[in-house]
PDB file of C-alpha atoms in Angstrom:
ATOM      1  CA  MET A 977     -13.894  27.469 -17.466  1.00  0.00           C
ATOM      2  CA  LYS A 978     -14.998  24.120 -19.062  1.00  0.00           C
ATOM      3  CA  GLU A 979     -15.909  26.056 -22.372  1.00  0.00           C
ATOM      4  CA  LYS A 980     -12.507  27.659 -22.366  1.00  0.00           C
ATOM      5  CA  PHE A 981     -10.737  24.361 -22.072  1.00  0.00           C
ATOM      6  CA  LEU A 982     -12.912  23.038 -25.015  1.00  0.00           C
ATOM      7  CA  ASP A 983     -11.911  26.025 -27.034  1.00  0.00           C
ATOM      8  CA  ILE A 984      -8.168  25.469 -26.338  1.00  0.00           C
ATOM      9  CA  LYS A 985      -8.642  21.712 -27.135  1.00  0.00           C
ATOM     10  CA  GLU A 986     -10.285  22.455 -30.581  1.00  0.00           C
ATOM     11  CA  SER A 987      -7.451  25.107 -31.260  1.00  0.00           C
ATOM     12  CA  PHE A 988      -4.806  22.278 -30.517  1.00  0.00           C
ATOM     13  CA  LEU A 989      -6.794  19.998 -32.937  1.00  0.00           C
ATOM     14  CA  GLU A 990      -6.482  22.516 -35.601  1.00  0.00           C
ATOM     15  CA  ILE A 991      -2.773  23.124 -34.933  1.00  0.00           C
ATOM     16  CA  LYS A 992      -2.318  19.183 -34.986  1.00  0.00           C
ATOM     17  CA  GLU A 993      -4.005  19.197 -38.565  1.00  0.00           C
ATOM     18  CA  SER A 994      -1.558  21.903 -39.627  1.00  0.00           C
ATOM     19  CA  PHE A 995       1.354  19.829 -38.310  1.00  0.00           C
ATOM     20  CA  LEU A 996       0.123  16.861 -40.309  1.00  0.00           C
ATOM     21  CA  GLU A 997      -0.145  19.056 -43.472  1.00  0.00           C
ATOM     22  CA  ILE A 998       3.424  20.332 -43.101  1.00  0.00           C
ATOM     23  CA  LYS A 999       4.705  16.893 -42.316  1.00  0.00           C
ATOM     24  CA  GLU A1000       3.202  15.584 -45.599  1.00  0.00           C
ATOM     25  CA  MET A1001       4.758  18.580 -47.525  1.00  0.00           C
ATOM     26  CA  PHE A1002       8.188  17.606 -46.254  1.00  0.00           C
ATOM     27  CA  LEU A1003       7.656  14.108 -47.097  1.00  0.00           C
ATOM     28  CA  ASP A1004       6.663  14.977 -50.576  1.00  0.00           C
ATOM     29  CA  ILE A1005       9.761  17.043 -51.188  1.00  0.00           C
ATOM     30  CA  LYS A1006      12.114  14.619 -49.416  1.00  0.00           C
ATOM     31  CA  GLY A1007      15.172  13.667 -51.586  1.00  0.00           C
ATOM     32  CA  LYS A1008      14.387  16.341 -54.222  1.00  0.00           C
ATOM     33  CA  ASP A1009      16.646  19.166 -54.934  1.00  0.00           C
ATOM     34  CA  LEU A1010      14.634  22.427 -53.810  1.00  0.00           C
ATOM     35  CA  GLU A1011      16.405  24.570 -56.088  1.00  0.00           C
ATOM     36  CA  GLU A1012      15.090  22.510 -59.007  1.00  0.00           C
ATOM     37  CA  GLU A1013      11.595  21.709 -57.820  1.00  0.00           C
ATOM     38  CA  MET A1014      10.204  25.049 -58.445  1.00  0.00           C
ATOM     39  CA  GLU A1015      11.295  27.865 -60.889  1.00  0.00           C
ATOM     40  CA  LYS A1016      12.390  30.921 -58.765  1.00  0.00           C
ATOM     41  CA  LYS A1017      10.517  33.856 -59.925  1.00  0.00           C
ATOM     42  CA  LEU A1018      10.018  36.154 -57.033  1.00  0.00           C
ATOM     43  CA  THR A1019      12.660  38.917 -56.197  1.00  0.00           C
ATOM     44  CA  GLY A1020      13.150  40.300 -52.567  1.00  0.00           C
ATOM     45  CA  THR A1021      11.243  43.422 -53.470  1.00  0.00           C
ATOM     46  CA  GLN A1022       8.235  41.501 -54.945  1.00  0.00           C
ATOM     47  CA  LEU A1023       8.159  39.457 -51.691  1.00  0.00           C
ATOM     48  CA  LYS A1024       8.244  42.561 -49.473  1.00  0.00           C
ATOM     49  CA  LEU A1025       5.477  44.162 -51.463  1.00  0.00           C
ATOM     50  CA  ILE A1026       3.356  40.958 -50.883  1.00  0.00           C
ATOM     51  CA  ALA A1027       4.202  41.290 -47.072  1.00  0.00           C
ATOM     52  CA  LEU A1028       3.140  44.979 -47.112  1.00  0.00           C
ATOM     53  CA  VAL A1029      -0.298  44.113 -48.638  1.00  0.00           C
ATOM     54  CA  SER A1030      -0.688  41.347 -46.105  1.00  0.00           C
ATOM     55  CA  MET A1031       0.354  43.305 -43.163  1.00  0.00           C
ATOM     56  CA  THR A1032      -1.612  46.400 -44.022  1.00  0.00           C
ATOM     57  CA  THR A1033      -4.832  44.082 -44.533  1.00  0.00           C
ATOM     58  CA  ASP A1034      -4.329  42.558 -41.131  1.00  0.00           C
ATOM     59  CA  HIS A1035      -3.697  45.763 -39.290  1.00  0.00           C
ATOM     60  CA  LEU A1036      -6.643  47.542 -40.891  1.00  0.00           C
ATOM     61  CA  VAL A1037      -8.914  44.604 -39.810  1.00  0.00           C
ATOM     62  CA  SER A1038      -7.625  44.702 -36.311  1.00  0.00           C
ATOM     63  CA  VAL A1039      -8.439  48.534 -35.890  1.00  0.00           C
ATOM     64  CA  ILE A1040     -11.821  48.396 -37.749  1.00  0.00           C
ATOM     65  CA  TYR A1041     -13.010  45.180 -36.140  1.00  0.00           C
ATOM     66  CA  PRO A1042     -11.242  44.954 -32.715  1.00  0.00           C
ATOM     67  CA  ASN A1043     -10.874  42.363 -30.134  1.00  0.00           C
ATOM     68  CA  TYR A1044     -10.377  39.149 -32.260  1.00  0.00           C
ATOM     69  CA  PRO A1045     -13.676  38.873 -34.180  1.00  0.00           C
ATOM     70  CA  THR A1046     -14.773  35.334 -35.159  1.00  0.00           C
ATOM     71  CA  ALA A1047     -16.612  36.163 -38.474  1.00  0.00           C
ATOM     72  CA  TRP A1048     -15.198  33.688 -40.937  1.00  0.00           C
ATOM     73  CA  TYR A1049     -14.297  36.219 -43.556  1.00  0.00           C
ATOM     74  CA  LEU A1050     -12.416  38.461 -40.920  1.00  0.00           C
ATOM     75  CA  VAL A1051     -10.579  35.263 -39.717  1.00  0.00           C
ATOM     76  CA  LEU A1052      -9.549  34.561 -43.314  1.00  0.00           C
ATOM     77  CA  LEU A1053      -8.236  38.121 -43.732  1.00  0.00           C
ATOM     78  CA  HIS A1054      -6.203  37.562 -40.511  1.00  0.00           C
ATOM     79  CA  ILE A1055      -4.859  34.287 -41.844  1.00  0.00           C
ATOM     80  CA  PHE A1056      -3.765  36.165 -45.055  1.00  0.00           C
ATOM     81  CA  GLY A1057      -2.075  38.654 -42.685  1.00  0.00           C
ATOM     82  CA  ARG A1058       0.124  35.872 -41.361  1.00  0.00           C
ATOM     83  CA  LEU A1059       2.200  36.007 -44.642  1.00  0.00           C
ATOM     84  CA  ALA A1060       3.810  39.280 -43.718  1.00  0.00           C
ATOM     85  CA  ALA A1061       5.910  38.391 -40.611  1.00  0.00           C
ATOM     86  CA  PRO A1062       7.797  35.388 -42.065  1.00  0.00           C
ATOM     87  CA  ILE A1063       8.611  37.261 -45.221  1.00  0.00           C
ATOM     88  CA  PHE A1064      10.197  39.969 -43.170  1.00  0.00           C
ATOM     89  CA  TRP A1065      12.046  37.437 -40.932  1.00  0.00           C
ATOM     90  CA  TYR A1066      13.410  35.812 -43.997  1.00  0.00           C
ATOM     91  CA  MET A1067      14.449  38.955 -45.882  1.00  0.00           C
ATOM     92  CA  THR A1068      16.032  40.366 -42.681  1.00  0.00           C
ATOM     93  CA  ALA A1069      18.316  37.325 -42.558  1.00  0.00           C
ATOM     94  CA  GLU A1070      19.045  37.710 -46.204  1.00  0.00           C
ATOM     95  CA  GLY A1071      19.797  41.383 -45.614  1.00  0.00           C
ATOM     96  CA  TYR A1072      22.428  40.433 -42.941  1.00  0.00           C
ATOM     97  CA  HIS A1073      24.277  38.063 -45.500  1.00  0.00           C
ATOM     98  CA  HIS A1074      24.123  40.807 -48.245  1.00  0.00           C
ATOM     99  CA  THR A1075      24.853  44.001 -46.378  1.00  0.00           C
ATOM    100  CA  LYS A1076      28.086  45.634 -46.951  1.00  0.00           C
ATOM    101  CA  ASN A1077      28.087  47.415 -43.587  1.00  0.00           C
ATOM    102  CA  VAL A1078      26.418  45.325 -40.827  1.00  0.00           C
ATOM    103  CA  LYS A1079      26.853  48.197 -38.370  1.00  0.00           C
ATOM    104  CA  LYS A1080      24.737  50.507 -40.521  1.00  0.00           C
ATOM    105  CA  TYR A1081      22.202  47.763 -40.879  1.00  0.00           C
ATOM    106  CA  LEU A1082      21.861  47.349 -37.166  1.00  0.00           C
ATOM    107  CA  PHE A1083      21.639  51.241 -36.686  1.00  0.00           C
ATOM    108  CA  ARG A1084      18.759  51.389 -39.199  1.00  0.00           C
ATOM    109  CA  LEU A1085      16.843  48.604 -37.506  1.00  0.00           C
ATOM    110  CA  ALA A1086      17.528  49.958 -34.020  1.00  0.00           C
ATOM    111  CA  LEU A1087      16.321  53.378 -35.139  1.00  0.00           C
ATOM    112  CA  PHE A1088      13.127  52.098 -36.896  1.00  0.00           C
ATOM    113  CA  SER A1089      12.463  49.791 -33.876  1.00  0.00           C
ATOM    114  CA  LEU A1090      12.365  52.845 -31.682  1.00  0.00           C
ATOM    115  CA  ILE A1091      10.157  54.824 -34.200  1.00  0.00           C
ATOM    116  CA  GLY A1092       8.007  51.767 -34.855  1.00  0.00           C
ATOM    117  CA  HIS A1093       7.428  51.315 -31.042  1.00  0.00           C
ATOM    118  CA  PHE A1094       5.537  54.462 -30.819  1.00  0.00           C
ATOM    119  CA  ALA A1095       3.663  54.024 -34.199  1.00  0.00           C
ATOM    120  CA  TYR A1096       2.661  50.491 -33.261  1.00  0.00           C
ATOM    121  CA  ASN A1097       1.434  51.207 -29.889  1.00  0.00           C
ATOM    122  CA  PHE A1098      -0.350  54.182 -31.172  1.00  0.00           C
ATOM    123  CA  ALA A1099      -1.996  52.173 -33.816  1.00  0.00           C
ATOM    124  CA  PHE A1100      -3.494  49.678 -31.491  1.00  0.00           C
ATOM    125  CA  GLY A1101      -4.102  51.603 -28.248  1.00  0.00           C
ATOM    126  CA  ILE A1102      -1.168  50.066 -26.290  1.00  0.00           C
ATOM    127  CA  PRO A1103       0.572  52.270 -23.746  1.00  0.00           C
ATOM    128  CA  PHE A1104       3.902  53.724 -24.775  1.00  0.00           C
ATOM    129  CA  ILE A1105       5.414  52.749 -21.479  1.00  0.00           C
ATOM    130  CA  PRO A1106       5.688  48.772 -21.451  1.00  0.00           C
ATOM    131  CA  PHE A1107       3.975  46.343 -19.123  1.00  0.00           C
ATOM    132  CA  LYS A1108       1.337  48.611 -17.865  1.00  0.00           C
ATOM    133  CA  THR A1109      -1.453  46.217 -19.244  1.00  0.00           C
ATOM    134  CA  SER A1110       0.361  42.983 -20.223  1.00  0.00           C
ATOM    135  CA  ILE A1111       3.699  41.270 -20.864  1.00  0.00           C
ATOM    136  CA  PHE A1112       2.627  40.441 -24.321  1.00  0.00           C
ATOM    137  CA  ASN A1113       2.541  42.699 -27.502  1.00  0.00           C
ATOM    138  CA  GLN A1114       4.290  45.653 -25.976  1.00  0.00           C
ATOM    139  CA  THR A1115       6.262  46.832 -28.910  1.00  0.00           C
ATOM    140  CA  SER A1116       6.577  46.192 -32.705  1.00  0.00           C
ATOM    141  CA  VAL A1117       8.006  43.370 -34.699  1.00  0.00           C
ATOM    142  CA  ILE A1118      11.067  45.579 -35.677  1.00  0.00           C
ATOM    143  CA  LEU A1119      12.562  44.822 -32.208  1.00  0.00           C
ATOM    144  CA  PRO A1120      12.905  40.997 -32.860  1.00  0.00           C
ATOM    145  CA  LEU A1121      14.326  41.832 -36.336  1.00  0.00           C
ATOM    146  CA  PHE A1122      17.071  44.114 -34.836  1.00  0.00           C
ATOM    147  CA  LEU A1123      17.755  41.527 -32.011  1.00  0.00           C
ATOM    148  CA  GLY A1124      17.840  38.667 -34.692  1.00  0.00           C
ATOM    149  CA  VAL A1125      20.536  40.509 -36.732  1.00  0.00           C
ATOM    150  CA  LEU A1126      22.424  41.167 -33.518  1.00  0.00           C
ATOM    151  CA  GLY A1127      22.062  37.535 -32.638  1.00  0.00           C
ATOM    152  CA  LEU A1128      23.516  36.524 -36.050  1.00  0.00           C
ATOM    153  CA  CYS A1129      26.445  38.921 -35.427  1.00  0.00           C
ATOM    154  CA  VAL A1130      26.996  37.130 -32.060  1.00  0.00           C
ATOM    155  CA  LEU A1131      27.050  33.690 -33.632  1.00  0.00           C
ATOM    156  CA  ASP A1132      29.425  34.612 -36.371  1.00  0.00           C
ATOM    157  CA  SER A1133      31.793  36.294 -34.005  1.00  0.00           C
ATOM    158  CA  GLN A1134      35.399  34.955 -33.782  1.00  0.00           C
ATOM    159  CA  LYS A1135      36.089  36.688 -30.506  1.00  0.00           C
ATOM    160  CA  LEU A1136      33.302  35.065 -28.416  1.00  0.00           C
ATOM    161  CA  LYS A1137      33.502  31.608 -26.754  1.00  0.00           C
ATOM    162  CA  GLN A1138      30.718  29.157 -27.328  1.00  0.00           C
ATOM    163  CA  TRP A1139      29.128  29.519 -23.807  1.00  0.00           C
ATOM    164  CA  GLN A1140      29.073  33.434 -24.253  1.00  0.00           C
ATOM    165  CA  LYS A1141      27.304  32.989 -27.605  1.00  0.00           C
ATOM    166  CA  THR A1142      24.752  30.666 -25.933  1.00  0.00           C
ATOM    167  CA  PHE A1143      24.199  33.000 -23.118  1.00  0.00           C
ATOM    168  CA  LEU A1144      23.784  36.044 -25.348  1.00  0.00           C
ATOM    169  CA  ILE A1145      21.345  34.287 -27.616  1.00  0.00           C
ATOM    170  CA  PHE A1146      19.182  33.406 -24.632  1.00  0.00           C
ATOM    171  CA  PHE A1147      19.383  36.941 -23.287  1.00  0.00           C
ATOM    172  CA  LEU A1148      18.442  38.417 -26.671  1.00  0.00           C
ATOM    173  CA  SER A1149      15.551  35.928 -26.932  1.00  0.00           C
ATOM    174  CA  PHE A1150      14.468  37.133 -23.466  1.00  0.00           C
ATOM    175  CA  LEU A1151      14.605  40.777 -24.613  1.00  0.00           C
ATOM    176  CA  ALA A1152      12.367  39.920 -27.634  1.00  0.00           C
ATOM    177  CA  PHE A1153       9.696  38.206 -25.650  1.00  0.00           C
ATOM    178  CA  PRO A1154       7.424  41.319 -25.042  1.00  0.00           C
ATOM    179  CA  ALA A1155       7.438  42.259 -28.702  1.00  0.00           C
ATOM    180  CA  ASP A1156       4.971  41.421 -31.489  1.00  0.00           C
ATOM    181  CA  TRP A1157       5.644  37.866 -32.454  1.00  0.00           C
ATOM    182  CA  SER A1158       7.795  37.587 -29.271  1.00  0.00           C
ATOM    183  CA  SER A1159      10.837  35.302 -29.115  1.00  0.00           C
ATOM    184  CA  PRO A1160       9.834  32.954 -31.992  1.00  0.00           C
ATOM    185  CA  GLY A1161      10.254  36.050 -34.393  1.00  0.00           C
ATOM    186  CA  PHE A1162      13.846  36.518 -33.106  1.00  0.00           C
ATOM    187  CA  LEU A1163      14.583  32.702 -33.329  1.00  0.00           C
ATOM    188  CA  ALA A1164      13.151  32.649 -36.846  1.00  0.00           C
ATOM    189  CA  VAL A1165      15.692  35.165 -38.065  1.00  0.00           C
ATOM    190  CA  ILE A1166      18.505  33.415 -36.162  1.00  0.00           C
ATOM    191  CA  TYR A1167      17.536  30.028 -37.796  1.00  0.00           C
ATOM    192  CA  PHE A1168      16.910  31.453 -41.193  1.00  0.00           C
ATOM    193  CA  GLY A1169      20.352  33.086 -41.229  1.00  0.00           C
ATOM    194  CA  GLN A1170      22.223  30.107 -39.705  1.00  0.00           C
ATOM    195  CA  ASN A1171      20.721  27.609 -42.094  1.00  0.00           C
ATOM    196  CA  ARG A1172      20.908  29.686 -45.279  1.00  0.00           C
ATOM    197  CA  GLY A1173      20.986  27.434 -48.193  1.00  0.00           C
ATOM    198  CA  ASN A1174      19.021  24.604 -46.609  1.00  0.00           C
ATOM    199  CA  PHE A1175      15.427  25.641 -47.305  1.00  0.00           C
ATOM    200  CA  LYS A1176      13.921  22.487 -45.762  1.00  0.00           C
ATOM    201  CA  LYS A1177      15.763  22.959 -42.582  1.00  0.00           C
ATOM    202  CA  GLN A1178      14.908  26.678 -42.470  1.00  0.00           C
ATOM    203  CA  MET A1179      11.029  25.914 -42.796  1.00  0.00           C
ATOM    204  CA  LEU A1180      11.210  23.127 -40.365  1.00  0.00           C
ATOM    205  CA  TYR A1181      12.672  25.307 -37.647  1.00  0.00           C
ATOM    206  CA  MET A1182      10.155  28.029 -38.583  1.00  0.00           C
ATOM    207  CA  PHE A1183       7.349  25.516 -38.160  1.00  0.00           C
ATOM    208  CA  LEU A1184       8.591  24.575 -34.539  1.00  0.00           C
ATOM    209  CA  TRP A1185       8.902  28.098 -33.444  1.00  0.00           C
ATOM    210  CA  ILE A1186       5.452  29.050 -34.825  1.00  0.00           C
ATOM    211  CA  PHE A1187       3.819  26.094 -33.341  1.00  0.00           C
ATOM    212  CA  LEU A1188       5.247  26.959 -29.793  1.00  0.00           C
ATOM    213  CA  TYR A1189       4.035  30.602 -30.450  1.00  0.00           C
ATOM    214  CA  ALA A1190       0.610  29.392 -31.471  1.00  0.00           C
ATOM    215  CA  THR A1191       0.307  27.085 -28.436  1.00  0.00           C
ATOM    216  CA  ILE A1192       1.164  29.907 -26.071  1.00  0.00           C
ATOM    217  CA  TYR A1193      -1.236  32.215 -27.917  1.00  0.00           C
ATOM    218  CA  ALA A1194      -4.004  29.768 -27.697  1.00  0.00           C
ATOM    219  CA  ILE A1195      -3.609  29.189 -23.996  1.00  0.00           C
ATOM    220  CA  PHE A1196      -3.029  32.807 -22.659  1.00  0.00           C
ATOM    221  CA  ILE A1197      -4.572  34.961 -25.242  1.00  0.00           C
ATOM    222  CA  ASN A1198      -7.141  33.600 -27.682  1.00  0.00           C
ATOM    223  CA  PRO A1199      -7.863  29.849 -28.710  1.00  0.00           C
ATOM    224  CA  LEU A1200      -9.070  30.521 -32.198  1.00  0.00           C
ATOM    225  CA  TYR A1201      -6.361  33.201 -32.979  1.00  0.00           C
ATOM    226  CA  GLY A1202      -3.743  30.818 -31.656  1.00  0.00           C
ATOM    227  CA  ALA A1203      -4.727  28.421 -34.409  1.00  0.00           C
ATOM    228  CA  VAL A1204      -4.744  31.416 -36.914  1.00  0.00           C
ATOM    229  CA  GLN A1205      -0.948  32.000 -36.271  1.00  0.00           C
ATOM    230  CA  MET A1206      -0.370  28.599 -37.933  1.00  0.00           C
ATOM    231  CA  GLY A1207      -1.415  30.469 -41.248  1.00  0.00           C
ATOM    232  CA  VAL A1208       2.283  31.494 -41.416  1.00  0.00           C
ATOM    233  CA  LEU A1209       2.864  28.110 -43.130  1.00  0.00           C
ATOM    234  CA  LEU A1210       1.155  29.490 -46.109  1.00  0.00           C
ATOM    235  CA  VAL A1211       4.195  31.509 -46.888  1.00  0.00           C
ATOM    236  CA  ILE A1212       6.348  28.501 -47.680  1.00  0.00           C
ATOM    237  CA  PRO A1213       5.651  28.393 -51.471  1.00  0.00           C
ATOM    238  CA  LEU A1214       6.476  32.188 -51.614  1.00  0.00           C
ATOM    239  CA  LEU A1215       9.773  31.815 -49.921  1.00  0.00           C
ATOM    240  CA  ARG A1216      10.659  28.726 -51.980  1.00  0.00           C
ATOM    241  CA  ALA A1217       9.956  31.014 -55.175  1.00  0.00           C
ATOM    242  CA  TYR A1218      12.589  33.598 -53.971  1.00  0.00           C
ATOM    243  CA  ASN A1219      15.345  33.890 -56.586  1.00  0.00           C
ATOM    244  CA  GLY A1220      17.898  35.584 -54.386  1.00  0.00           C
ATOM    245  CA  GLU A1221      17.786  38.794 -56.264  1.00  0.00           C
ATOM    246  CA  ARG A1222      16.959  42.235 -54.668  1.00  0.00           C
ATOM    247  CA  GLY A1223      14.822  43.422 -57.529  1.00  0.00           C
ATOM    248  CA  GLN A1224      14.054  46.808 -58.799  1.00  0.00           C
ATOM    249  CA  ALA A1225      12.029  49.698 -57.337  1.00  0.00           C
ATOM    250  CA  PHE A1226       9.205  51.381 -59.272  1.00  0.00           C
ATOM    251  CA  PHE A1227       9.097  55.005 -58.896  1.00  0.00           C
ATOM    252  CA  GLY A1228      10.601  54.744 -55.322  1.00  0.00           C
ATOM    253  CA  ILE A1229       8.000  51.954 -54.428  1.00  0.00           C
ATOM    254  CA  GLY A1230      10.067  49.107 -53.291  1.00  0.00           C
ATOM    255  CA  SER A1231      13.347  51.049 -52.531  1.00  0.00           C
ATOM    256  CA  LYS A1232      15.102  50.319 -49.282  1.00  0.00           C
ATOM    257  CA  TYR A1233      13.852  53.208 -47.244  1.00  0.00           C
ATOM    258  CA  PHE A1234      10.324  52.814 -48.769  1.00  0.00           C
ATOM    259  CA  PHE A1235       9.910  49.661 -46.736  1.00  0.00           C
ATOM    260  CA  TYR A1236      11.442  51.220 -43.515  1.00  0.00           C
ATOM    261  CA  TRP A1237       9.245  54.289 -43.732  1.00  0.00           C
ATOM    262  CA  TYR A1238       6.050  52.499 -44.789  1.00  0.00           C
ATOM    263  CA  TYR A1239       5.931  50.519 -41.581  1.00  0.00           C
ATOM    264  CA  PRO A1240       5.531  53.461 -39.109  1.00  0.00           C
ATOM    265  CA  LEU A1241       3.439  55.678 -41.576  1.00  0.00           C
ATOM    266  CA  HIS A1242       0.654  53.055 -42.197  1.00  0.00           C
ATOM    267  CA  LEU A1243       0.552  52.265 -38.434  1.00  0.00           C
ATOM    268  CA  VAL A1244      -0.022  55.992 -37.746  1.00  0.00           C
ATOM    269  CA  LEU A1245      -2.894  55.837 -40.235  1.00  0.00           C
ATOM    270  CA  CYS A1246      -4.227  52.799 -38.461  1.00  0.00           C
ATOM    271  CA  GLY A1247      -4.172  54.500 -35.100  1.00  0.00           C
ATOM    272  CA  ILE A1248      -6.117  57.442 -36.502  1.00  0.00           C
ATOM    273  CA  ILE A1249      -8.824  55.133 -37.952  1.00  0.00           C
ATOM    274  CA  ARG A1250      -8.925  53.372 -34.525  1.00  0.00           C
ATOM    275  CA  ILE A1251      -9.535  56.679 -32.641  1.00  0.00           C
ATOM    276  CA  ALA A1252     -12.150  57.774 -35.244  1.00  0.00           C
ATOM    277  CA  LEU A1253     -14.159  54.686 -35.067  1.00  0.00           C
ATOM    278  CA  HIS A1254     -13.749  53.540 -31.443  1.00  0.00           C
ATOM    279  CA  GLY A1255     -12.209  56.231 -29.319  1.00  0.00           C
ATOM    280  CA  ASN A1256      -8.862  56.001 -27.621  1.00  0.00           C
ATOM    281  CA  ILE A1257      -9.245  52.353 -26.600  1.00  0.00           C
ATOM    282  CA  GLY A1258      -6.973  49.305 -27.035  1.00  0.00           C
ATOM    283  CA  VAL A1259      -8.145  46.963 -29.805  1.00  0.00           C
ATOM    284  CA  MET A1260      -5.929  43.842 -29.092  1.00  0.00           C
ATOM    285  CA  ILE A1261      -3.902  42.185 -26.387  1.00  0.00           C
ATOM    286  CA  GLY A1262      -1.527  44.712 -24.708  1.00  0.00           C
ATOM    287  CA  GLY A1263      -4.021  47.482 -25.230  1.00  0.00           C
TER     288      GLY A1263
END
């Protein structure tokens, strides 16, 4: 028990160091125009492709080397894997503002949230029926994306009163809790969308929600990998370089439906690798 508390203490020290680094970054850019500070070169398609590489690396490492390995090179690969989720949160919020039909956008996210549930749980050996093994990590990250867009619709509604909006946001956050990246994933989409145009504020809120997530992860799941979650902050220069353009697809790679279908298909491949290497066992929390 004492060793566990020491591990948690070390993880908090690492998280504290990350906080100091991000604080210094915000102090460095204070008073500057973020639009002029860095030339914007990355399109939405390029950012998403970076996210796919990051996500695929993270998932392959998880199924090949299960149960939170501590080898330094595997931890570094998992830190690289933290780039994926914040890019998808950010681009989902951007998608909400650019879509011509928000109902169709919600339908696509809901559909692939359902498909993604079975693919994600198969990939990592998590029961398809939730809460058999844990309250954490019971479905894929697409559920918080769907709920995030739904939450943005709620906040922009002219028909709902403020107390109704507040209640619904709390309720949607509760629904996102069992998913990959949990409620902070949902809240990141909300605050990215609500603070569009204010990059500093968007990143500050992302830091706060990820710090909360990392703390809970360190206490209840794994101290080292709680600290690993702070690797999300490495995405800030990439998001700052986003030029607001969708970008072109290359031979279908990078098209809208390419990203939707890539997610479940690569997870099915991960599940096959998991079973081939280890049998039908869970390889992370929830399994």
